[in-house]
Tab-separated table of C-alpha atoms and ligand atoms in Angstrom:
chain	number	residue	atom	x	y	z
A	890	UNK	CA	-16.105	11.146	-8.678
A	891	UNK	CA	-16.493	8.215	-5.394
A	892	UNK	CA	-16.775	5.990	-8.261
A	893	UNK	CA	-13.306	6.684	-10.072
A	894	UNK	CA	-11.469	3.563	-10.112
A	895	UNK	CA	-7.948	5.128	-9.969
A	896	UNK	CA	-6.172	6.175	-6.390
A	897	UNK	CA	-7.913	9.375	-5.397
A	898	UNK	CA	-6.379	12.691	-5.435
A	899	UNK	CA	-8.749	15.092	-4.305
A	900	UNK	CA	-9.696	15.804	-0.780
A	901	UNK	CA	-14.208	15.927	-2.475
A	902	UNK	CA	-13.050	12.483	-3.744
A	903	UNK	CA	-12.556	10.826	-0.889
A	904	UNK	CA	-15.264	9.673	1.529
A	905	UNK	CA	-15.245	9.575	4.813
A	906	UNK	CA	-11.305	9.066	6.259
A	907	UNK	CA	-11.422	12.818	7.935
A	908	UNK	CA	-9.942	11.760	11.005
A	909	UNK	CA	-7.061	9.532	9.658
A	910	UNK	CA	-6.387	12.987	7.167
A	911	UNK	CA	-6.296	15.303	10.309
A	912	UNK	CA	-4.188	12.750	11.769
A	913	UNK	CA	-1.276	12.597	9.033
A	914	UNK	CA	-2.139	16.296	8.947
A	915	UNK	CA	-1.215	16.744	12.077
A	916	UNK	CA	1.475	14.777	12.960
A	917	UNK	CA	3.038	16.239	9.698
A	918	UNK	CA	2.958	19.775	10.790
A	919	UNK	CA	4.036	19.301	14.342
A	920	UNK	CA	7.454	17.477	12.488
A	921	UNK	CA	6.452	14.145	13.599
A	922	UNK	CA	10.134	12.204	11.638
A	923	UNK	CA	7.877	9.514	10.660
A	924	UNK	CA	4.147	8.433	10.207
A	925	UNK	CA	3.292	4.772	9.037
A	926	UNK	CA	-0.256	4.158	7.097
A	927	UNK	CA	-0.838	0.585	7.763
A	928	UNK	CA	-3.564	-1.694	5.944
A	929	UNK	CA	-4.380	-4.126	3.705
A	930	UNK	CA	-4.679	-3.425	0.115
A	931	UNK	CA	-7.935	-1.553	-1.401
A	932	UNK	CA	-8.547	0.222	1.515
A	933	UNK	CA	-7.349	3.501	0.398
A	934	UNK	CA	-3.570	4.074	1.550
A	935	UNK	CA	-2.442	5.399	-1.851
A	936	UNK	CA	-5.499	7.326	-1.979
A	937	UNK	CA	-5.255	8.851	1.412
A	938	UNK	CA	-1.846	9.534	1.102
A	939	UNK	CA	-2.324	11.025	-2.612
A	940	UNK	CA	-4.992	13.469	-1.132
A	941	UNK	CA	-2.705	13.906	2.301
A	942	UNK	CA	0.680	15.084	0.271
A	943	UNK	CA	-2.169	17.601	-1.649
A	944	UNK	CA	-3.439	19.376	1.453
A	945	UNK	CA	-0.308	19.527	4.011
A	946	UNK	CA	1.113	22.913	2.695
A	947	UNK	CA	4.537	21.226	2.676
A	948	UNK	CA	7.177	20.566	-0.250
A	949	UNK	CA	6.821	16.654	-0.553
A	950	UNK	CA	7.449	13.731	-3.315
A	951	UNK	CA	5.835	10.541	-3.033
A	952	UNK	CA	7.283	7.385	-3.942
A	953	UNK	CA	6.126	4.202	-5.509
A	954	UNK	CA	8.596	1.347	-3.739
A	955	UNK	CA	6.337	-1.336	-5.745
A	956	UNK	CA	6.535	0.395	-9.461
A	957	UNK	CA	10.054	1.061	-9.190
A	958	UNK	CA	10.865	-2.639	-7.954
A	959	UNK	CA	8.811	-3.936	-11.364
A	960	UNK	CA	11.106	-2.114	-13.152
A	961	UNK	CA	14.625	-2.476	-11.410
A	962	UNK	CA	14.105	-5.867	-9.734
A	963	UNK	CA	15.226	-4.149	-6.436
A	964	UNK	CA	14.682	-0.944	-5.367
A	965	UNK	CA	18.030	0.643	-5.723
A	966	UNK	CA	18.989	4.056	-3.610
A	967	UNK	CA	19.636	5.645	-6.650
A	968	UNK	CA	16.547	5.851	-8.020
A	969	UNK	CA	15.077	6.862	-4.897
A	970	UNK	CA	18.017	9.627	-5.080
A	971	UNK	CA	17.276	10.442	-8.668
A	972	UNK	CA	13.018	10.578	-7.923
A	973	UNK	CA	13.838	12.982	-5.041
A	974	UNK	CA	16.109	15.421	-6.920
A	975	UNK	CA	13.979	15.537	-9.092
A	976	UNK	CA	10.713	16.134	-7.337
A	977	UNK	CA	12.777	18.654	-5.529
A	978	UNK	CA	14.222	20.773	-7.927
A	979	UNK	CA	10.657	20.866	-9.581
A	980	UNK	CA	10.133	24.375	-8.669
A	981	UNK	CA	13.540	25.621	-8.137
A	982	UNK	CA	14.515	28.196	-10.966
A	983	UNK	CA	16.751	26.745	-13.449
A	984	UNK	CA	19.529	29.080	-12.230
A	985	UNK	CA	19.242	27.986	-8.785
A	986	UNK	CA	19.410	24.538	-9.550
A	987	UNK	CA	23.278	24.111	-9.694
A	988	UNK	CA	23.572	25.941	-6.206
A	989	UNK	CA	20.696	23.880	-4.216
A	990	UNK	CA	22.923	20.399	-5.663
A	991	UNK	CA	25.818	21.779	-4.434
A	992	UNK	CA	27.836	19.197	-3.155
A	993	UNK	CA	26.331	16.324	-4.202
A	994	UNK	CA	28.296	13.888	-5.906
A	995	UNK	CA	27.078	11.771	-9.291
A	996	UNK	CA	24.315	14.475	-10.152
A	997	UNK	CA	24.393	16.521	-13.496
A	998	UNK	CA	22.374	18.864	-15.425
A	999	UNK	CA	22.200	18.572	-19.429
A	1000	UNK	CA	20.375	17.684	-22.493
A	1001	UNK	CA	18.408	20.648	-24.578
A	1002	UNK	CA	15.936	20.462	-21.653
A	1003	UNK	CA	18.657	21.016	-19.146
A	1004	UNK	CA	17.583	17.648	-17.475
A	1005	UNK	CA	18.727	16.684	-14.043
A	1006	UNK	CA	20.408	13.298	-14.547
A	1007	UNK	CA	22.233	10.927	-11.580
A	1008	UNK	CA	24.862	8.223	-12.151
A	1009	UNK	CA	26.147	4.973	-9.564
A	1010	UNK	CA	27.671	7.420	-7.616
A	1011	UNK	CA	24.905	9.753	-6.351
A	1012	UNK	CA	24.800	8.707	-2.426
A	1013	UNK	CA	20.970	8.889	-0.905
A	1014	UNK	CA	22.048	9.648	2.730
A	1015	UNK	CA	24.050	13.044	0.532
A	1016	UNK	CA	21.130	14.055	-1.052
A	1017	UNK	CA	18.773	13.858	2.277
A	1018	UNK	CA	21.694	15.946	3.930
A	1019	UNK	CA	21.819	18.245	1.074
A	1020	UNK	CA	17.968	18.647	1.410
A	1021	UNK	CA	17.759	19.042	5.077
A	1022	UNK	CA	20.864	22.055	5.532
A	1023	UNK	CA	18.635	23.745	2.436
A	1024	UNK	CA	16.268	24.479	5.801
A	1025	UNK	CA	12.994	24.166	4.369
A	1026	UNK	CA	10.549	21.094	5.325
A	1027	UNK	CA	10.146	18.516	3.300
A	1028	UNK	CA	8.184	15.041	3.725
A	1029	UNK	CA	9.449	11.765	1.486
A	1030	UNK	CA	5.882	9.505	1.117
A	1031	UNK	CA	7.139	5.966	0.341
A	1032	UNK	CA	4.288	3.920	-0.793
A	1033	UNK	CA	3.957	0.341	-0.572
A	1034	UNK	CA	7.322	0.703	1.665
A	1035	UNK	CA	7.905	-2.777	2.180
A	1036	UNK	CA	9.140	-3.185	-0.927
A	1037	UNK	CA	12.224	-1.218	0.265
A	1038	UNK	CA	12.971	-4.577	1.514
A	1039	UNK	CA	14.488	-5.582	-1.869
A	1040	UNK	CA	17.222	-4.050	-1.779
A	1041	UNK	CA	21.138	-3.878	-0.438
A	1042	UNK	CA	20.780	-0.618	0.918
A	1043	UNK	CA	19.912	-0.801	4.451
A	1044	UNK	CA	16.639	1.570	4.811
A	1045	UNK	CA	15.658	0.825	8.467
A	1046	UNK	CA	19.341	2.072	8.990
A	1047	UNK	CA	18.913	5.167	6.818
A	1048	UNK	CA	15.644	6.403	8.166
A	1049	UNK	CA	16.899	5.935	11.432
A	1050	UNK	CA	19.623	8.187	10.824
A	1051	UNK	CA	17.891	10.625	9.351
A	1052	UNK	CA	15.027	10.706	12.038
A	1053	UNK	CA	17.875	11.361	14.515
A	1054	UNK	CA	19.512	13.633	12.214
A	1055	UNK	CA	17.872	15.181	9.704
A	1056	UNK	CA	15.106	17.610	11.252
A	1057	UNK	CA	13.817	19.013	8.511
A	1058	UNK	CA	13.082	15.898	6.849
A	1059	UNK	CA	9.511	13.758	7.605
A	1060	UNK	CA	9.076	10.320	6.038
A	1061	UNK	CA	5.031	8.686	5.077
A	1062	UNK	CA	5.300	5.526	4.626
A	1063	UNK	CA	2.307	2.632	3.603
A	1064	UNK	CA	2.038	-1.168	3.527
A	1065	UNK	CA	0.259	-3.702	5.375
A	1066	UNK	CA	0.836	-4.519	9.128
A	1067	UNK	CA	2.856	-7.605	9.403
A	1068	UNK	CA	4.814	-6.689	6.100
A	1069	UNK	CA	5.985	-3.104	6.473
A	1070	UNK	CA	5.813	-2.575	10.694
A	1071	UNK	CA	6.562	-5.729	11.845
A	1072	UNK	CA	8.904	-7.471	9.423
A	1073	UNK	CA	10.375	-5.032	7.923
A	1074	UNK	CA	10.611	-2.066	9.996
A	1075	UNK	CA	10.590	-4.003	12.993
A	1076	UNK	CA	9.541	-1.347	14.849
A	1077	UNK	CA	8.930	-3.071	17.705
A	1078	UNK	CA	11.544	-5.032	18.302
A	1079	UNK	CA	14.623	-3.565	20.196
A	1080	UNK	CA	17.429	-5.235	18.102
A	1081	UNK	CA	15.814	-2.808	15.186
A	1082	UNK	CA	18.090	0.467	14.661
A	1083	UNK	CA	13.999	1.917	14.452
A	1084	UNK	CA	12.973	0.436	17.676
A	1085	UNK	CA	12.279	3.406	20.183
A	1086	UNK	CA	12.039	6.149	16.977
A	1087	UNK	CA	9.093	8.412	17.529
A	1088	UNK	CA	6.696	7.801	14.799
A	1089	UNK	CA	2.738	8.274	14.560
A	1090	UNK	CA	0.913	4.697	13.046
A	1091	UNK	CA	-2.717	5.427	11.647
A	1092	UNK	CA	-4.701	1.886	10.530
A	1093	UNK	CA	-7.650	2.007	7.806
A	1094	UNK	CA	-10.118	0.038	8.453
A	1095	UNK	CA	-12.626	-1.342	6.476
A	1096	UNK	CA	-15.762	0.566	6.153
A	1097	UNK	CA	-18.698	-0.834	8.515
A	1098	UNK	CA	-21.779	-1.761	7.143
A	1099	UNK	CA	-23.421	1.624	7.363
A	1100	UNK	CA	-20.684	3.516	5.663
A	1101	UNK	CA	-20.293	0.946	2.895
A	1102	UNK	CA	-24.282	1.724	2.147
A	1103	UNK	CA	-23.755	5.584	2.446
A	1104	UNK	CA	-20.680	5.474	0.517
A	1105	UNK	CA	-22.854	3.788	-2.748
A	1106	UNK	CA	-25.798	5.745	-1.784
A	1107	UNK	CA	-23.803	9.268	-2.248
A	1108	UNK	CA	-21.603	7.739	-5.574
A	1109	UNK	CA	-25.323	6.581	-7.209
A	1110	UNK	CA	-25.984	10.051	-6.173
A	1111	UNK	CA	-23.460	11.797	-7.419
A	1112	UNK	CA	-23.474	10.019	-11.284
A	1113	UNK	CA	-27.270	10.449	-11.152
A	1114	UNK	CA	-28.260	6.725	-11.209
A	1115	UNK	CA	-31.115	5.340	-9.604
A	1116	UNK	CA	-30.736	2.107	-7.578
A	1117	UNK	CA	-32.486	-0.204	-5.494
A	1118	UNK	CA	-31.680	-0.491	-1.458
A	1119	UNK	CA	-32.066	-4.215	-1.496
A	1120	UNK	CA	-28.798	-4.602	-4.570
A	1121	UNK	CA	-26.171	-2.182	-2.303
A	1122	UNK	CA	-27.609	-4.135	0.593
A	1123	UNK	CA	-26.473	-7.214	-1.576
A	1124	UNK	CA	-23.072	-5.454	-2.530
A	1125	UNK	CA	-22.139	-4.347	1.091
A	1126	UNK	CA	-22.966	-8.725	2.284
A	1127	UNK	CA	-20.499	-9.786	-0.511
A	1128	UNK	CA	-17.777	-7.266	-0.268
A	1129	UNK	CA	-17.211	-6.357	3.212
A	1130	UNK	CA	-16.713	-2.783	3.177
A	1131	UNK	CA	-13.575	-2.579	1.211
A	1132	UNK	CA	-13.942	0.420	-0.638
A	1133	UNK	CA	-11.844	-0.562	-3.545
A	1134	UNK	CA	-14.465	-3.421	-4.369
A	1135	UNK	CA	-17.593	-0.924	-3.730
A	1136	UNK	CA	-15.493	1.273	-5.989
A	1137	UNK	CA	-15.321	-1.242	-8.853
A	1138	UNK	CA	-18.850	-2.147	-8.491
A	1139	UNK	CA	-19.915	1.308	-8.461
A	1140	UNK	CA	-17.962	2.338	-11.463
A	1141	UNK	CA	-19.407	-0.833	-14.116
A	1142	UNK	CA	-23.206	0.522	-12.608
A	1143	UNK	CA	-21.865	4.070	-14.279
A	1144	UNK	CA	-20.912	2.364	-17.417
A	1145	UNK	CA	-24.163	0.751	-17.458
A	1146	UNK	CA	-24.416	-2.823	-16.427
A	1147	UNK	CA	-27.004	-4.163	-14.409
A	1148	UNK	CA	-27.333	-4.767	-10.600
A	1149	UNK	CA	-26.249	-8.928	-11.328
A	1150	UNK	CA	-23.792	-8.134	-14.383
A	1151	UNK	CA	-21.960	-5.451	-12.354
A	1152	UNK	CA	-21.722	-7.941	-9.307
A	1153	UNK	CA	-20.703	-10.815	-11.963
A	1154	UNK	CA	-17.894	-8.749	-14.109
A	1155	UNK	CA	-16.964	-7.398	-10.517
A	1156	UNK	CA	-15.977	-10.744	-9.564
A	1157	UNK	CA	-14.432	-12.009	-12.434
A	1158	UNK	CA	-12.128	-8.835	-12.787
A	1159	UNK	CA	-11.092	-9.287	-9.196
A	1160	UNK	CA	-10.245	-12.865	-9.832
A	1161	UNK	CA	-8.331	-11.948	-12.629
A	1162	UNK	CA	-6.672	-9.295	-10.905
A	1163	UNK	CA	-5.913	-11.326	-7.713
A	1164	UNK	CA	-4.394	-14.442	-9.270
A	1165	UNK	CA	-2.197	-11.875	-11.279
A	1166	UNK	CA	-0.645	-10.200	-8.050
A	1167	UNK	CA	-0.249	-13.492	-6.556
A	1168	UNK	CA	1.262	-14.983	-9.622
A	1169	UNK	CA	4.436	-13.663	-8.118
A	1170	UNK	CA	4.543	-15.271	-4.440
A	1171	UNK	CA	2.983	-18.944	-6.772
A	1172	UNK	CA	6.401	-18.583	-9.058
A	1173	UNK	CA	8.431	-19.106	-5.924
A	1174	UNK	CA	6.633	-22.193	-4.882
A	1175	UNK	CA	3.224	-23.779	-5.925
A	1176	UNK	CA	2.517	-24.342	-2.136
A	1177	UNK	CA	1.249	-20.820	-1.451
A	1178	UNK	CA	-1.739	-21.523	-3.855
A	1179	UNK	CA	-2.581	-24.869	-2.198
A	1180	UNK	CA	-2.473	-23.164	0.826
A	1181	UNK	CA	-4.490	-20.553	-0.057
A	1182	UNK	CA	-7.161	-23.227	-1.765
A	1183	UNK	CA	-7.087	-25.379	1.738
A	1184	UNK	CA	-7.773	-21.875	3.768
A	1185	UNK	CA	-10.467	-20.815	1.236
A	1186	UNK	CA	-12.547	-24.165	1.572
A	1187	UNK	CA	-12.377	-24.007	5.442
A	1188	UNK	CA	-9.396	-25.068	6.706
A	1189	UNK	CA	-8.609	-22.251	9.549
A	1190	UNK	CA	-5.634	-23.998	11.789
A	1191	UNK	CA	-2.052	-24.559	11.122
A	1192	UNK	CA	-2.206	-28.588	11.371
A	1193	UNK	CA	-5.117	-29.118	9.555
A	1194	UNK	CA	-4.104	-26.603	6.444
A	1195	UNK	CA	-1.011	-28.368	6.370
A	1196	UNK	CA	-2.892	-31.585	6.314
A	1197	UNK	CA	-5.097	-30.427	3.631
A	1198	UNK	CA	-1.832	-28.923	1.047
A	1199	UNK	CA	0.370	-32.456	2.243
A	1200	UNK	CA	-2.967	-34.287	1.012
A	1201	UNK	CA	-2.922	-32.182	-2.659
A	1202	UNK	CA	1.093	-32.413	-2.708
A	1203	UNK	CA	0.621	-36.262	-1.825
A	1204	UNK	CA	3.444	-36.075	-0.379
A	1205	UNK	CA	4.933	-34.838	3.436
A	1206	UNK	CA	5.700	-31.041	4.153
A	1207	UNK	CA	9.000	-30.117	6.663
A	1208	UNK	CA	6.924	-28.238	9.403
A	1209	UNK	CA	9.438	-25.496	9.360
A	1210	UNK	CA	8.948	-25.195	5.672
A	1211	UNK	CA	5.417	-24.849	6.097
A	1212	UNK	CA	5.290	-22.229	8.563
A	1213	UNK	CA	7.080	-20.105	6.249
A	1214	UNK	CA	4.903	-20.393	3.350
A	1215	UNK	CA	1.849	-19.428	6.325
A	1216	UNK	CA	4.025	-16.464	7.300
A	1217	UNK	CA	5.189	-15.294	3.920
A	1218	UNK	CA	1.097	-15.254	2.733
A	1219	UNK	CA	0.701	-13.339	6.712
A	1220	UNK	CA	3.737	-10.977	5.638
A	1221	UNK	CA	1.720	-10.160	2.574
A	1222	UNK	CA	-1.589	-10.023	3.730
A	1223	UNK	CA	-2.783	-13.467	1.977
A	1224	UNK	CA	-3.442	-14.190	5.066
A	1225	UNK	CA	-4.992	-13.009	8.393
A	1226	UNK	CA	-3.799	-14.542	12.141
A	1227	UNK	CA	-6.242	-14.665	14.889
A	1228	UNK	CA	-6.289	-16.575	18.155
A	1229	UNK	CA	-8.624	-18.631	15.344
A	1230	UNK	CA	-6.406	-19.353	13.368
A	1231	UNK	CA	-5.969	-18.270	9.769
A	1232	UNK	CA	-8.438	-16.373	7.602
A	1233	UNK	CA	-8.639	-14.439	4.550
A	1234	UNK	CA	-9.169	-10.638	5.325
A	1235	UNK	CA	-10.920	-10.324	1.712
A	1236	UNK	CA	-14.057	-11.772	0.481
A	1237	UNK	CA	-13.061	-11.803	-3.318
A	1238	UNK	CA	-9.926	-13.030	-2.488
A	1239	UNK	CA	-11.497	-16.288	-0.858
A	1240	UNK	CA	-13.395	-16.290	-3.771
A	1241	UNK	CA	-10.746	-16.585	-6.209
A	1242	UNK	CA	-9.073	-19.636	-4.086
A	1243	UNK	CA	-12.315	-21.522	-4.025
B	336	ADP	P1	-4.671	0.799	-1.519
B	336	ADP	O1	-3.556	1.723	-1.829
B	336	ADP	O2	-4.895	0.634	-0.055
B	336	ADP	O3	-4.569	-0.532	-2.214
B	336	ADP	P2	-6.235	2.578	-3.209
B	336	ADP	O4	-5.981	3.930	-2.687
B	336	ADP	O5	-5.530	2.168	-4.451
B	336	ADP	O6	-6.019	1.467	-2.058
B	336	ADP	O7	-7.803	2.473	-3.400
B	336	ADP	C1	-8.430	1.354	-3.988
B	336	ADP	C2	-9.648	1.832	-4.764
B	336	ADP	O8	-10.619	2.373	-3.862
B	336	ADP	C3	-9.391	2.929	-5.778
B	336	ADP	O9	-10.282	2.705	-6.838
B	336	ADP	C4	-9.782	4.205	-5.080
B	336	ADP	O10	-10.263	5.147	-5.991
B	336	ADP	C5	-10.894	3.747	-4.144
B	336	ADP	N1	-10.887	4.441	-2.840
B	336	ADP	C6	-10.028	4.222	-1.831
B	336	ADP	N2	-10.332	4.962	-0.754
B	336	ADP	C7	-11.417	5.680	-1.088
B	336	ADP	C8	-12.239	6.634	-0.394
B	336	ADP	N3	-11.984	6.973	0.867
B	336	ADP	N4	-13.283	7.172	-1.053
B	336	ADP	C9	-13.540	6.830	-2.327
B	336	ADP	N5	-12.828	5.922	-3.020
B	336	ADP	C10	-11.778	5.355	-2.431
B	337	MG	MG1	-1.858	1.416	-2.942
């Protein structure tokens, strides 16, 4: 169903996004070491790459960097270690299991369901090496792969290594542009141990205008409600084409609200949901939501948002301070940079700053 509100799975779930699927596709099978899906969030990257991992006819195990730093504080290489062994051995007969783990250190097999268990001493790099000499493909989907970032292993180093080493090995990784390629990655920069790595990079976009319409008209469609062409036009001016909103909207229609109440709990859920995920950047300091509130009520440039926040804080900001609370809400796509200045690449978002 279009309307599901979970990250799609399946391929007649997904609108639209053929090309960017032929592209992972692609790059995939012709043993492209590493393909970044960049955007910002409710555009579709863990549905894409849900749906991608289903169709490439290769052995694979997706990753969720952001699930596994909520529950470690960090995202340790063990767990990645443990997730991958585990995902790997998946369809491995039980008696071949102790021969395919051969050689790697801090990994045992027990308990009544003969589960595979890993302790402090299981080594990442060993288990991609392990992988790889086995001699059969295999593609490690990160998502959210900034979050990689909090951590004391060193994973630009890693990948690196095994994109120069490890050719049986292909890495997916999503996040948002300035976050995950620039920052983090630093893919472009030739102090990076990444710099000068072949990789593929495939953006989603926002749907335009007449795919946001089509993509209600064929999910009212599809659930076999009727609706008028003047509320979607109303629903495509207020959201922007970012299919996770349409989504949402689309999915309280199906449970039977009304044109206005679907728009109204749409908007109120999204608050909630925004201030929620941002409650984590406002614990640090309560400058990025006064920063957010001054860009949201029309502030656009650098001196006058900092004029704005210095006029709530009563008090003067350290301009070097305050270019890092800008970039941090940039790094996690609070924020949009144009030759403009600064903007808020989210409608609802704005809306739950105002
Ligand atoms: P992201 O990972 O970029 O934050 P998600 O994949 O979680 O985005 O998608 C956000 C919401 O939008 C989910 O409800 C998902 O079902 C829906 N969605 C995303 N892309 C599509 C698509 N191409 N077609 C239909 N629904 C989509
Ligand atoms: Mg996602």
């Amino acid at each position: 169903m279009l309307f599901n509100p979970k990250p799609k799975t399946r391929r007649e779930d997904l609108y639209n996004r053929e090309e960017e699927l032929s592209e992972i596709e692609r790059s995939i099978k012709k043993g492209v070491p590493l393909v970044i899906l960049l955007g910002i969030r409710r555009l579709g990257k863990s549905s894409l790459l849900n749906v991608a991992l289903n169709e490439i006819p290769i052995k694979s195990v997706k990753i969720d960097a952001r699930k596994i730093y909520s529950q470690f504080g960090s995202v340790p290489h063990t767990a990645l270690a443990e997730i991958i062994l585990k995902e790997y051995t998946k369809t491995t007969p039980r008696e071949r299991i102790k021969d395919v783990l051969k050689g790697i250190r801090g990994v045992s097999i027990g308990g009544v369901n003969l589960e595979l268990r890993t302790n402090k001493s299981v080594s990442l790099s060993e288990v991609l090496e392990r992988i790889n000499s086995l001699g059969e493909r295999f593609v490690i989907a990160i998502d959210e792969a900034q979050y990689l970032r909090f951590s004391n292993a060193k994973y630009p180093d890693l990948i690196s290594w095994a994109i120069d080493d490890l050719g049986n090995i292909s890495f997916i990784l999503t996040g948002s542009e300035v976050g995950l390629l620039e920052d983090f990655l630093r893919i472009h920069d030739p102090e990076s141990p990444l710099f000068g790595r072949a990789h593929v990079e495939i953006r989603l976009n926002r749907f335009n205008r007449y795919q946001s319409l089509d993509f209600l008209r064929k999910g009212f469609e599809e659930v076999g409600i009727k609706v008028e062409e003047e509320e979607l036009e109303e629903v495509v001016d207020e959201l922007d084409g970012i299919v996770g909103w349409l989504t949402l909207y689309g999915y309280n229609r199906y449970l039977g609200l009304s044109h206005r109440k679907a728009l109204k709990k749409l908007k109120e859920d999204a608050k909630r949901l925004i201030l929620n995920e941002f409650s984590k950047l406002k614990e640090l300091s309560p400058r990025y939501e006064l920063a957010m509130k001054a860009v949201a009520s029309g502030k656009h440039r650098w001196k006058e948002i900092k004029e704005a926040v210095e006029l709530l804080e009563g008090k003067r900001i350290d301009d070097k301070n305050f270019s890092n609370v800008l970039n941090n809400l940039v790094r996690y796509d609070y924020l949009e940079k144009t030759t403009k200045g600064y903007f808020i690449p989210d409608p609802l978002v704005e809306l739950a700053f105002r």
